[in-house]
PDB file of C-alpha atoms in Angstrom:
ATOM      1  CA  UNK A   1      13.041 -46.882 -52.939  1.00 45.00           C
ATOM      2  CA  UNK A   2      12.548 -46.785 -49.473  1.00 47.00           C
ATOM      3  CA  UNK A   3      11.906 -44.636 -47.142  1.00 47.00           C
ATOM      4  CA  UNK A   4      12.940 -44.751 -42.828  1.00 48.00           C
ATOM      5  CA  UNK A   5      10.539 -42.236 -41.973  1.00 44.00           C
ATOM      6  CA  UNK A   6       8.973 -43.300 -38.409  1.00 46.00           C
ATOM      7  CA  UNK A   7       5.440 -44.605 -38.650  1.00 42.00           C
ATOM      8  CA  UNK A   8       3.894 -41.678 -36.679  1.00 45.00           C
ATOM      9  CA  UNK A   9       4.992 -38.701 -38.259  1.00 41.00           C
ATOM     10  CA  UNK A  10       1.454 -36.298 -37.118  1.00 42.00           C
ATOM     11  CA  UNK A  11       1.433 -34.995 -34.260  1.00 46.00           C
ATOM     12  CA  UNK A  12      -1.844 -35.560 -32.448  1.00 47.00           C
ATOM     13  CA  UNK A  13      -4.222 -32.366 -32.409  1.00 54.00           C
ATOM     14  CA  UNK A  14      -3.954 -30.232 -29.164  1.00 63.00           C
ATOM     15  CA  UNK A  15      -7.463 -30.930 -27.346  1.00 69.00           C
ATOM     16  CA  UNK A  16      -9.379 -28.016 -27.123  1.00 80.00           C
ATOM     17  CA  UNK A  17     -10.775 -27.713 -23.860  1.00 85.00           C
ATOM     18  CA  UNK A  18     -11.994 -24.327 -23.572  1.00 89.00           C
ATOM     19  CA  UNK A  19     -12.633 -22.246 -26.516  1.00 92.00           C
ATOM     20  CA  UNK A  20     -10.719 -18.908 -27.702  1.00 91.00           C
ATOM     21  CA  UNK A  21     -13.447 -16.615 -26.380  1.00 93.00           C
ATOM     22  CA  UNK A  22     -14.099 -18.596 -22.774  1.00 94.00           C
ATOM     23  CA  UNK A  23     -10.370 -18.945 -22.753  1.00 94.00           C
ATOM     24  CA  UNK A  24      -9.699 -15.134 -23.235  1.00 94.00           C
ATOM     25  CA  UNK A  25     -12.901 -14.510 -20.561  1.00 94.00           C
ATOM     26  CA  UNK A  26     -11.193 -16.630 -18.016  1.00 95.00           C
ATOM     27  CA  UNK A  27      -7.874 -14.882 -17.978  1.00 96.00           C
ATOM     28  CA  UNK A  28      -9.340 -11.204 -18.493  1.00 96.00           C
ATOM     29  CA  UNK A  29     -10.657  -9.640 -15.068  1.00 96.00           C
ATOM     30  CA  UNK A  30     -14.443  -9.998 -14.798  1.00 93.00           C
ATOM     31  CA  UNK A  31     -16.424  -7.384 -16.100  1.00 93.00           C
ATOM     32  CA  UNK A  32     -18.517  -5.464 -13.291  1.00 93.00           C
ATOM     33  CA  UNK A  33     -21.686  -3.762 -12.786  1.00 92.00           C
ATOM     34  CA  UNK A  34     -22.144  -0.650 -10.273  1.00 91.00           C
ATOM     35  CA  UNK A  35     -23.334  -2.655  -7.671  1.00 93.00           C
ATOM     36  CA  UNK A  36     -20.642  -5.585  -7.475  1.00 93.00           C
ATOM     37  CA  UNK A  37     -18.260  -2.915  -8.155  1.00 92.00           C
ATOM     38  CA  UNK A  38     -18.708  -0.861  -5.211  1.00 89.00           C
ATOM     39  CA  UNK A  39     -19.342  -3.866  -3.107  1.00 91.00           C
ATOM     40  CA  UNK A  40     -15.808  -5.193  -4.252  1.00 90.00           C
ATOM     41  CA  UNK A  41     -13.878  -1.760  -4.156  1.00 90.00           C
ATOM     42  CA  UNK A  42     -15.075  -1.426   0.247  1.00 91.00           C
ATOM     43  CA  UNK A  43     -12.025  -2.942   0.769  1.00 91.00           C
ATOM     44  CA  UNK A  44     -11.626  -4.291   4.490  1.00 92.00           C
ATOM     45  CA  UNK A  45      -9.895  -1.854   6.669  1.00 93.00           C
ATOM     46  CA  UNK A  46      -6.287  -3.407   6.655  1.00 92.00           C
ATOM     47  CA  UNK A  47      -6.047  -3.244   2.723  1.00 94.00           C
ATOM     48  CA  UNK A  48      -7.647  -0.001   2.982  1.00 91.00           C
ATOM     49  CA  UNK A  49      -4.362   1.267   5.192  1.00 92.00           C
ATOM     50  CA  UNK A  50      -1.712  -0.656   3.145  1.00 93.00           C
ATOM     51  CA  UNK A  51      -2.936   0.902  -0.151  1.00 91.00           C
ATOM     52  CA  UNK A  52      -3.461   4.510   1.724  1.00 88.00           C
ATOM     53  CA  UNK A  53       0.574   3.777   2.848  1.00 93.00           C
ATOM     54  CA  UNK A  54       1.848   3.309  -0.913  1.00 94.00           C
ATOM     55  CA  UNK A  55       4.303   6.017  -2.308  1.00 91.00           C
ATOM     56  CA  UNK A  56       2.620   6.621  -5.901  1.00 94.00           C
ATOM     57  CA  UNK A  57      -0.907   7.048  -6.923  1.00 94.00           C
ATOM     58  CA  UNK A  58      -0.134   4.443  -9.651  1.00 94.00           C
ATOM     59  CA  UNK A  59       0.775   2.047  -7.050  1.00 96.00           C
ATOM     60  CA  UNK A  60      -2.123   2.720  -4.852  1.00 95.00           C
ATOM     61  CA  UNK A  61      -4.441   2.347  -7.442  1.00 96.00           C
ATOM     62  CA  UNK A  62      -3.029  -0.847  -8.806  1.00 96.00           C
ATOM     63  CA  UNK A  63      -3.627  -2.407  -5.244  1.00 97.00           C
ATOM     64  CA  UNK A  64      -6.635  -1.432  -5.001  1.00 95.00           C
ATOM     65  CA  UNK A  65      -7.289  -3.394  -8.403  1.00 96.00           C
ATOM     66  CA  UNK A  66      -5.677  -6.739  -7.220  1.00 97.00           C
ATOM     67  CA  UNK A  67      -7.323  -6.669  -4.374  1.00 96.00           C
ATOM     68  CA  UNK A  68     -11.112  -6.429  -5.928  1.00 95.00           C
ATOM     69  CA  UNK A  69     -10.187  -8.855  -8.551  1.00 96.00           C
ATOM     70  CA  UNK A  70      -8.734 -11.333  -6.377  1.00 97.00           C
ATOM     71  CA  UNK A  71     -11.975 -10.693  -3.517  1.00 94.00           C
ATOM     72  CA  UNK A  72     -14.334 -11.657  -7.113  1.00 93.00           C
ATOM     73  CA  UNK A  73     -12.088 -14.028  -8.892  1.00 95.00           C
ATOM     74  CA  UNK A  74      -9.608 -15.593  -6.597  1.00 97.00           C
ATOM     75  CA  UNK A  75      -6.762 -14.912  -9.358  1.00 96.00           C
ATOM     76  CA  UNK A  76      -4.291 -11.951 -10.573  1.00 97.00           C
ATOM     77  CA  UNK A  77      -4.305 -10.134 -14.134  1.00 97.00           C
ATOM     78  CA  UNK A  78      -1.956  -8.226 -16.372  1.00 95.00           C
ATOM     79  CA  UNK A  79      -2.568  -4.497 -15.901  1.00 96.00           C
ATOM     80  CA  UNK A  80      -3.146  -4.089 -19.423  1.00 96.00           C
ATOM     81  CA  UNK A  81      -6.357  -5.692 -18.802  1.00 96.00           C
ATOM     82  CA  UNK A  82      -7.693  -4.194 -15.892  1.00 97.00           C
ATOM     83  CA  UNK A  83     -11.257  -2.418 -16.912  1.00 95.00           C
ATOM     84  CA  UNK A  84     -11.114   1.267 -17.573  1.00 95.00           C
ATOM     85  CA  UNK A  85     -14.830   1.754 -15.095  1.00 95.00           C
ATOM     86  CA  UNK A  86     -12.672  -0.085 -12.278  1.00 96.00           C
ATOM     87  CA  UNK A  87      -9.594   1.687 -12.884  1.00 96.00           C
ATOM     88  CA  UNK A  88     -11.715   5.476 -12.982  1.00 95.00           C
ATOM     89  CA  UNK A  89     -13.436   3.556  -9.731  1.00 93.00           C
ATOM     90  CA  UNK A  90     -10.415   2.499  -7.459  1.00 93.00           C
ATOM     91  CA  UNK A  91      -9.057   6.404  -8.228  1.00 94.00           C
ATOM     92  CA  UNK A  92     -11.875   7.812  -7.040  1.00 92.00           C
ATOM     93  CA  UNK A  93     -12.561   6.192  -4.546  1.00 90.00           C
ATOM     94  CA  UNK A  94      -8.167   6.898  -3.197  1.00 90.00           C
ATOM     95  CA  UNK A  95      -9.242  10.612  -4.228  1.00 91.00           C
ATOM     96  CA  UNK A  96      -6.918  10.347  -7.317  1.00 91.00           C
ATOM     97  CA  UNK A  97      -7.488  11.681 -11.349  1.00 91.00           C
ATOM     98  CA  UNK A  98      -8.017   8.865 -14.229  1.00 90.00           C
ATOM     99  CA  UNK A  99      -4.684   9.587 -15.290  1.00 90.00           C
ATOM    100  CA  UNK A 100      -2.968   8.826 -12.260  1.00 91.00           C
ATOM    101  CA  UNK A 101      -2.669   5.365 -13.158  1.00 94.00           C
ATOM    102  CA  UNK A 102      -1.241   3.489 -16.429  1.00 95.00           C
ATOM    103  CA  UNK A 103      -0.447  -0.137 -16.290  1.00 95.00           C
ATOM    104  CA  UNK A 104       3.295   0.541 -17.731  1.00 94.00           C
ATOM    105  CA  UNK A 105       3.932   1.872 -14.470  1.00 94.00           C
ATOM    106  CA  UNK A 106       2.541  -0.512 -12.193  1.00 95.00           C
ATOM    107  CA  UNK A 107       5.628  -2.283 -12.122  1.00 94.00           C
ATOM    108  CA  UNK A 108       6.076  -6.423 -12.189  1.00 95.00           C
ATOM    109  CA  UNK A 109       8.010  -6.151  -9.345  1.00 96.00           C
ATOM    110  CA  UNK A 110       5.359  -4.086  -7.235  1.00 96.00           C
ATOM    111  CA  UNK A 111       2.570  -5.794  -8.222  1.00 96.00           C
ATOM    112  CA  UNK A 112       3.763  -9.305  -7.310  1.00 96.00           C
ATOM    113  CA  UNK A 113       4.571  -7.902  -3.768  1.00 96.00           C
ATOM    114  CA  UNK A 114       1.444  -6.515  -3.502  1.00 97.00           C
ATOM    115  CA  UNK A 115       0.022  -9.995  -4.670  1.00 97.00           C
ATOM    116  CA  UNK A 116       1.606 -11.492  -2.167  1.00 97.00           C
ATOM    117  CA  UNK A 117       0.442  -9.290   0.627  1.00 96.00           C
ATOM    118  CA  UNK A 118      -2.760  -9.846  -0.839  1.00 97.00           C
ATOM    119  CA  UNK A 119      -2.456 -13.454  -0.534  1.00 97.00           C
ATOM    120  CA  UNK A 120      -1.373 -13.372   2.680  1.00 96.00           C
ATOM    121  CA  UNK A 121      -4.505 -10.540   4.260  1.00 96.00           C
ATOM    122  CA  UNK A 122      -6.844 -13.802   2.771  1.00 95.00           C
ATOM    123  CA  UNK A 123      -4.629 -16.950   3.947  1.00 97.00           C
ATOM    124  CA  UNK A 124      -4.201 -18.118   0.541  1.00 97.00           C
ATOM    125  CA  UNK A 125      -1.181 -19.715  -0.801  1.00 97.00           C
ATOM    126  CA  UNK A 126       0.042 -19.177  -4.168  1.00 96.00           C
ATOM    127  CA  UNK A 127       0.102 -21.897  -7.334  1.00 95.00           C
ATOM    128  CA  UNK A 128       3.135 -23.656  -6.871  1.00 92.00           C
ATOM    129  CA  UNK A 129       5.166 -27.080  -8.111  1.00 88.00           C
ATOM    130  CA  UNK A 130       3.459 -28.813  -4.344  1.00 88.00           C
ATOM    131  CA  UNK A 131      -0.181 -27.478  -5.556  1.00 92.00           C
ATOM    132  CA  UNK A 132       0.491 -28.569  -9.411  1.00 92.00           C
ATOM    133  CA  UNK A 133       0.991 -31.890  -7.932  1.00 91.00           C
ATOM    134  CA  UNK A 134      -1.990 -31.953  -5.754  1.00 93.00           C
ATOM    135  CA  UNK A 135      -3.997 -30.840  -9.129  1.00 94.00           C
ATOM    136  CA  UNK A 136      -2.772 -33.683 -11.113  1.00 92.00           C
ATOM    137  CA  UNK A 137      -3.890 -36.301  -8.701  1.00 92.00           C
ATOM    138  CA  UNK A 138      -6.913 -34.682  -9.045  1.00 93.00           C
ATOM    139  CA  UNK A 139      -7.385 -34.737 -12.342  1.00 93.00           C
ATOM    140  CA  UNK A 140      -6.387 -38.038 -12.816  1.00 91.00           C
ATOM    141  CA  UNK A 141      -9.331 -39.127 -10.059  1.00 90.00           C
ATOM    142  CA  UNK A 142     -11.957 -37.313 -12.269  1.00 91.00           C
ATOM    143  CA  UNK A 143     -10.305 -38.859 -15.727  1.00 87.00           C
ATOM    144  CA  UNK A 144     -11.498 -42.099 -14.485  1.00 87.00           C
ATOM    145  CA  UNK A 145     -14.861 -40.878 -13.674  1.00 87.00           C
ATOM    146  CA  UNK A 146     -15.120 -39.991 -17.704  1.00 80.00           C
ATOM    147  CA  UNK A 147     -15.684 -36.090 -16.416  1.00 83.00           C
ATOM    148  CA  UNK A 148     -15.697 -34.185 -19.587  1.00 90.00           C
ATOM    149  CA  UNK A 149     -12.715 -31.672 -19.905  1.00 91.00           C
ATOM    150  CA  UNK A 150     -14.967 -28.754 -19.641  1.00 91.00           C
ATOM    151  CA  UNK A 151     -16.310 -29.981 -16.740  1.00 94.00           C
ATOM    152  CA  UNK A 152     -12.932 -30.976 -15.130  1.00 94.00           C
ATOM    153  CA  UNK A 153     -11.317 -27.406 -15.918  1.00 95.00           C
ATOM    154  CA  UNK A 154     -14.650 -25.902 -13.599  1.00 95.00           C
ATOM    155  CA  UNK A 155     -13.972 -28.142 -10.861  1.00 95.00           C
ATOM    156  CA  UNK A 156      -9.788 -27.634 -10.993  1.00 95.00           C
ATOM    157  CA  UNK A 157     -10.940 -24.076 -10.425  1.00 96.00           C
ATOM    158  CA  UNK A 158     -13.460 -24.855  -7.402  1.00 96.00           C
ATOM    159  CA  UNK A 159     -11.077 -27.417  -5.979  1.00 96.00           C
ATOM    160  CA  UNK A 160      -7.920 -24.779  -6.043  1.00 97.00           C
ATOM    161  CA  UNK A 161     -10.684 -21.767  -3.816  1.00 96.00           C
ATOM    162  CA  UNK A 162     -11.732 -25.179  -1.456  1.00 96.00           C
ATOM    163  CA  UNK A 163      -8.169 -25.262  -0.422  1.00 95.00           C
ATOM    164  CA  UNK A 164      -7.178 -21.116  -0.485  1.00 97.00           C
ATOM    165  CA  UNK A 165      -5.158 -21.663  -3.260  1.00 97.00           C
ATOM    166  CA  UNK A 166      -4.764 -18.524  -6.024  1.00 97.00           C
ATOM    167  CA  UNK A 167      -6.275 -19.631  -8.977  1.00 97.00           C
ATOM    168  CA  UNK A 168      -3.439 -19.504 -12.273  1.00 96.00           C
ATOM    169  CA  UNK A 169      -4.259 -18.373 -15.667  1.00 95.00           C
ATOM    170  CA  UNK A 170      -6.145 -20.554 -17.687  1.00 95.00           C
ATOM    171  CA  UNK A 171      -3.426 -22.010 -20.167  1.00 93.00           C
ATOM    172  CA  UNK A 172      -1.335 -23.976 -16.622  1.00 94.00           C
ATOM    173  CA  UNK A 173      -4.784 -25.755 -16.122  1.00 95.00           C
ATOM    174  CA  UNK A 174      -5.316 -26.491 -19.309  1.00 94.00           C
ATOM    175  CA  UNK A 175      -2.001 -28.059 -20.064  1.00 93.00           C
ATOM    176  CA  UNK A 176      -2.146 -30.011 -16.689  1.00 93.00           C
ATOM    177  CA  UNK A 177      -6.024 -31.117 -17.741  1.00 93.00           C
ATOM    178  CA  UNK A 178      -4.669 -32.496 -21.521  1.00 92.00           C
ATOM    179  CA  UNK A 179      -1.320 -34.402 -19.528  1.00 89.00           C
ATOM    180  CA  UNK A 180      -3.506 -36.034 -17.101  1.00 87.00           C
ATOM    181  CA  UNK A 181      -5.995 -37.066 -19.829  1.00 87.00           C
ATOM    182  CA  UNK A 182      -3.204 -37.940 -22.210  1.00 85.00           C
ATOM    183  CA  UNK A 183      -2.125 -39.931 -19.658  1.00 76.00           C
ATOM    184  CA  UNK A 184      -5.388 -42.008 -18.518  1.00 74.00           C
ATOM    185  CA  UNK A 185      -5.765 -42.842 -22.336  1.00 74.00           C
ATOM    186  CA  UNK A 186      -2.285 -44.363 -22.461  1.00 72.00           C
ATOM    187  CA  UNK A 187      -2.922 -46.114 -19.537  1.00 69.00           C
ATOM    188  CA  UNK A 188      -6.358 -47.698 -21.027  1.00 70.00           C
ATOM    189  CA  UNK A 189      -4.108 -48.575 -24.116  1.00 69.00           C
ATOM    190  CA  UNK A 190      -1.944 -50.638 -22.014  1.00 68.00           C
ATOM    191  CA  UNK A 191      -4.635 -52.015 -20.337  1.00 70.00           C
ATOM    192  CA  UNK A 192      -6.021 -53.129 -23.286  1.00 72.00           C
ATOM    193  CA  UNK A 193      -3.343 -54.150 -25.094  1.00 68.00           C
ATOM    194  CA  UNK A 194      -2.325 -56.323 -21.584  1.00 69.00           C
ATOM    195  CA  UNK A 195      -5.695 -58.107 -22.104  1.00 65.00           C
ATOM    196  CA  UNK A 196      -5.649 -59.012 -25.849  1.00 68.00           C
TER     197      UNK A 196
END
C-alpha cells in the first residue's frame, strides 16, 4: 500500500520576528509621561485651528489624538487604544468633559480624513503599493548583509521616517521582512544547488 502524499506535507514555522508583547507595544500608541505629553498635545497653530473648526467634541478630540501620536510615533492607531491620560488630556486642553469622547464615535471615515490632513500639515506620504516596493528592495539589501530580523524590522521603521513616509502597523512589516528573507534563502538554495 502506497501512498501519493507530496513529500513536503509541513508547512514551515512562521518566523517570529518580534515577540507577542513588542509586537502588541509597537502597534499600541506609546505610553506618555506629563512632560512628553504636554510637549506633544502644543499642537502647532494650523492643527490647533483645524481641530478648533471640527463639528463634534468627539471629533475634535480624536484629532487632537492623531496628531500627538503621529508628532511621537510617525504612525496611526485604532481608537480603542488611545490612552485614557491622553484622551482626559486632549479634552482638556479643547475645554471639553472626559466623556465627550468614545472611540465608537470617532468614525473610520473621519479619522482617515483627518489622517490624511495630518499627513499632509507634515509632508508625509502614506504606506502605499510604490513604498511596499521601495521596502522590499530594502530588505532584500540588508538580507544579504545577514542583518538579524529584529534588527531589520528597526531599520524598516527608521528608513520609512528618513523618507516622510507613515509608518504601518507592525504585522505589513513583518510579513514583507519574512517574504524578503524567505526569498534570499531560496535564492542561496539555488545558488548552492547551481554549484554542486
Amino acid at each position: 500500500f502506497q501512498h501519493n502524499f507530496p513529500t513536503r506535507i509541513c508547512p514551515m514555522p512562521r518566523m517570529r520576528i518580534l515577540t507577542v508583547s513588542e509586537q502588541e507595544t509597537f502597534d499600541k500608541p506609546p505610553l506618555l509621561d506629563h512632560r512628553e505629553r504636554k510637549q506633544l498635545f502644543d499642537l502647532p497653530q494650523g492643527l490647533m485651528d483645524i481641530a478648533a473648526s471640527l463639528r463634534t467634541p468627539d471629533t475634535r478630540i480624536g484629532f487632537m489624538l492623531v496628531c500627538a501620536y503621529f508628532r511621537t510615533a510617525k504612525r496611526f492607531y485604532s481608537p480603542q487604544d488611545f490612552q485614557e491620560r491622553d484622551i482626559q488630556a486632549a479634552a482638556t486642553m479643547l475645554g471639553q468633559k472626559r466623556l465627550d469622547f468614545s472611540p465608537a464615535r470617532y468614525a473610520k471615515q473621519t479619522r482617515t480624513r483627518h489622517q490624511q490632513m495630518v499627513l499632509d500639515f507634515h509632508g508625509f506620504a502614506p504606506f502605499v503599493k510604490g513604498t511596499e516596493v521601495a521596502l522590499s528592495v530594502e530588505i532584500a539589501t540588508m538580507a544579504r548583509t545577514h542583518l538579524k530580523p529584529h534588527l531589520i524590522f528597526g531599520r524598516c521603521v527608521d528608513f520609512l521616517i528618513q523618507r516622510r513616509v507613515q509608518v504601518p502597523k507592525s504585522g505589513t512589516l513583518l510579513e514583507l521582512i519574512r517574504s524578503g528573507l524567505q526569498a534570499r534563502k531560496a535564492e542561496l538554495i539555488a545558488l548552492m544547488d547551481a554549484h554542486i
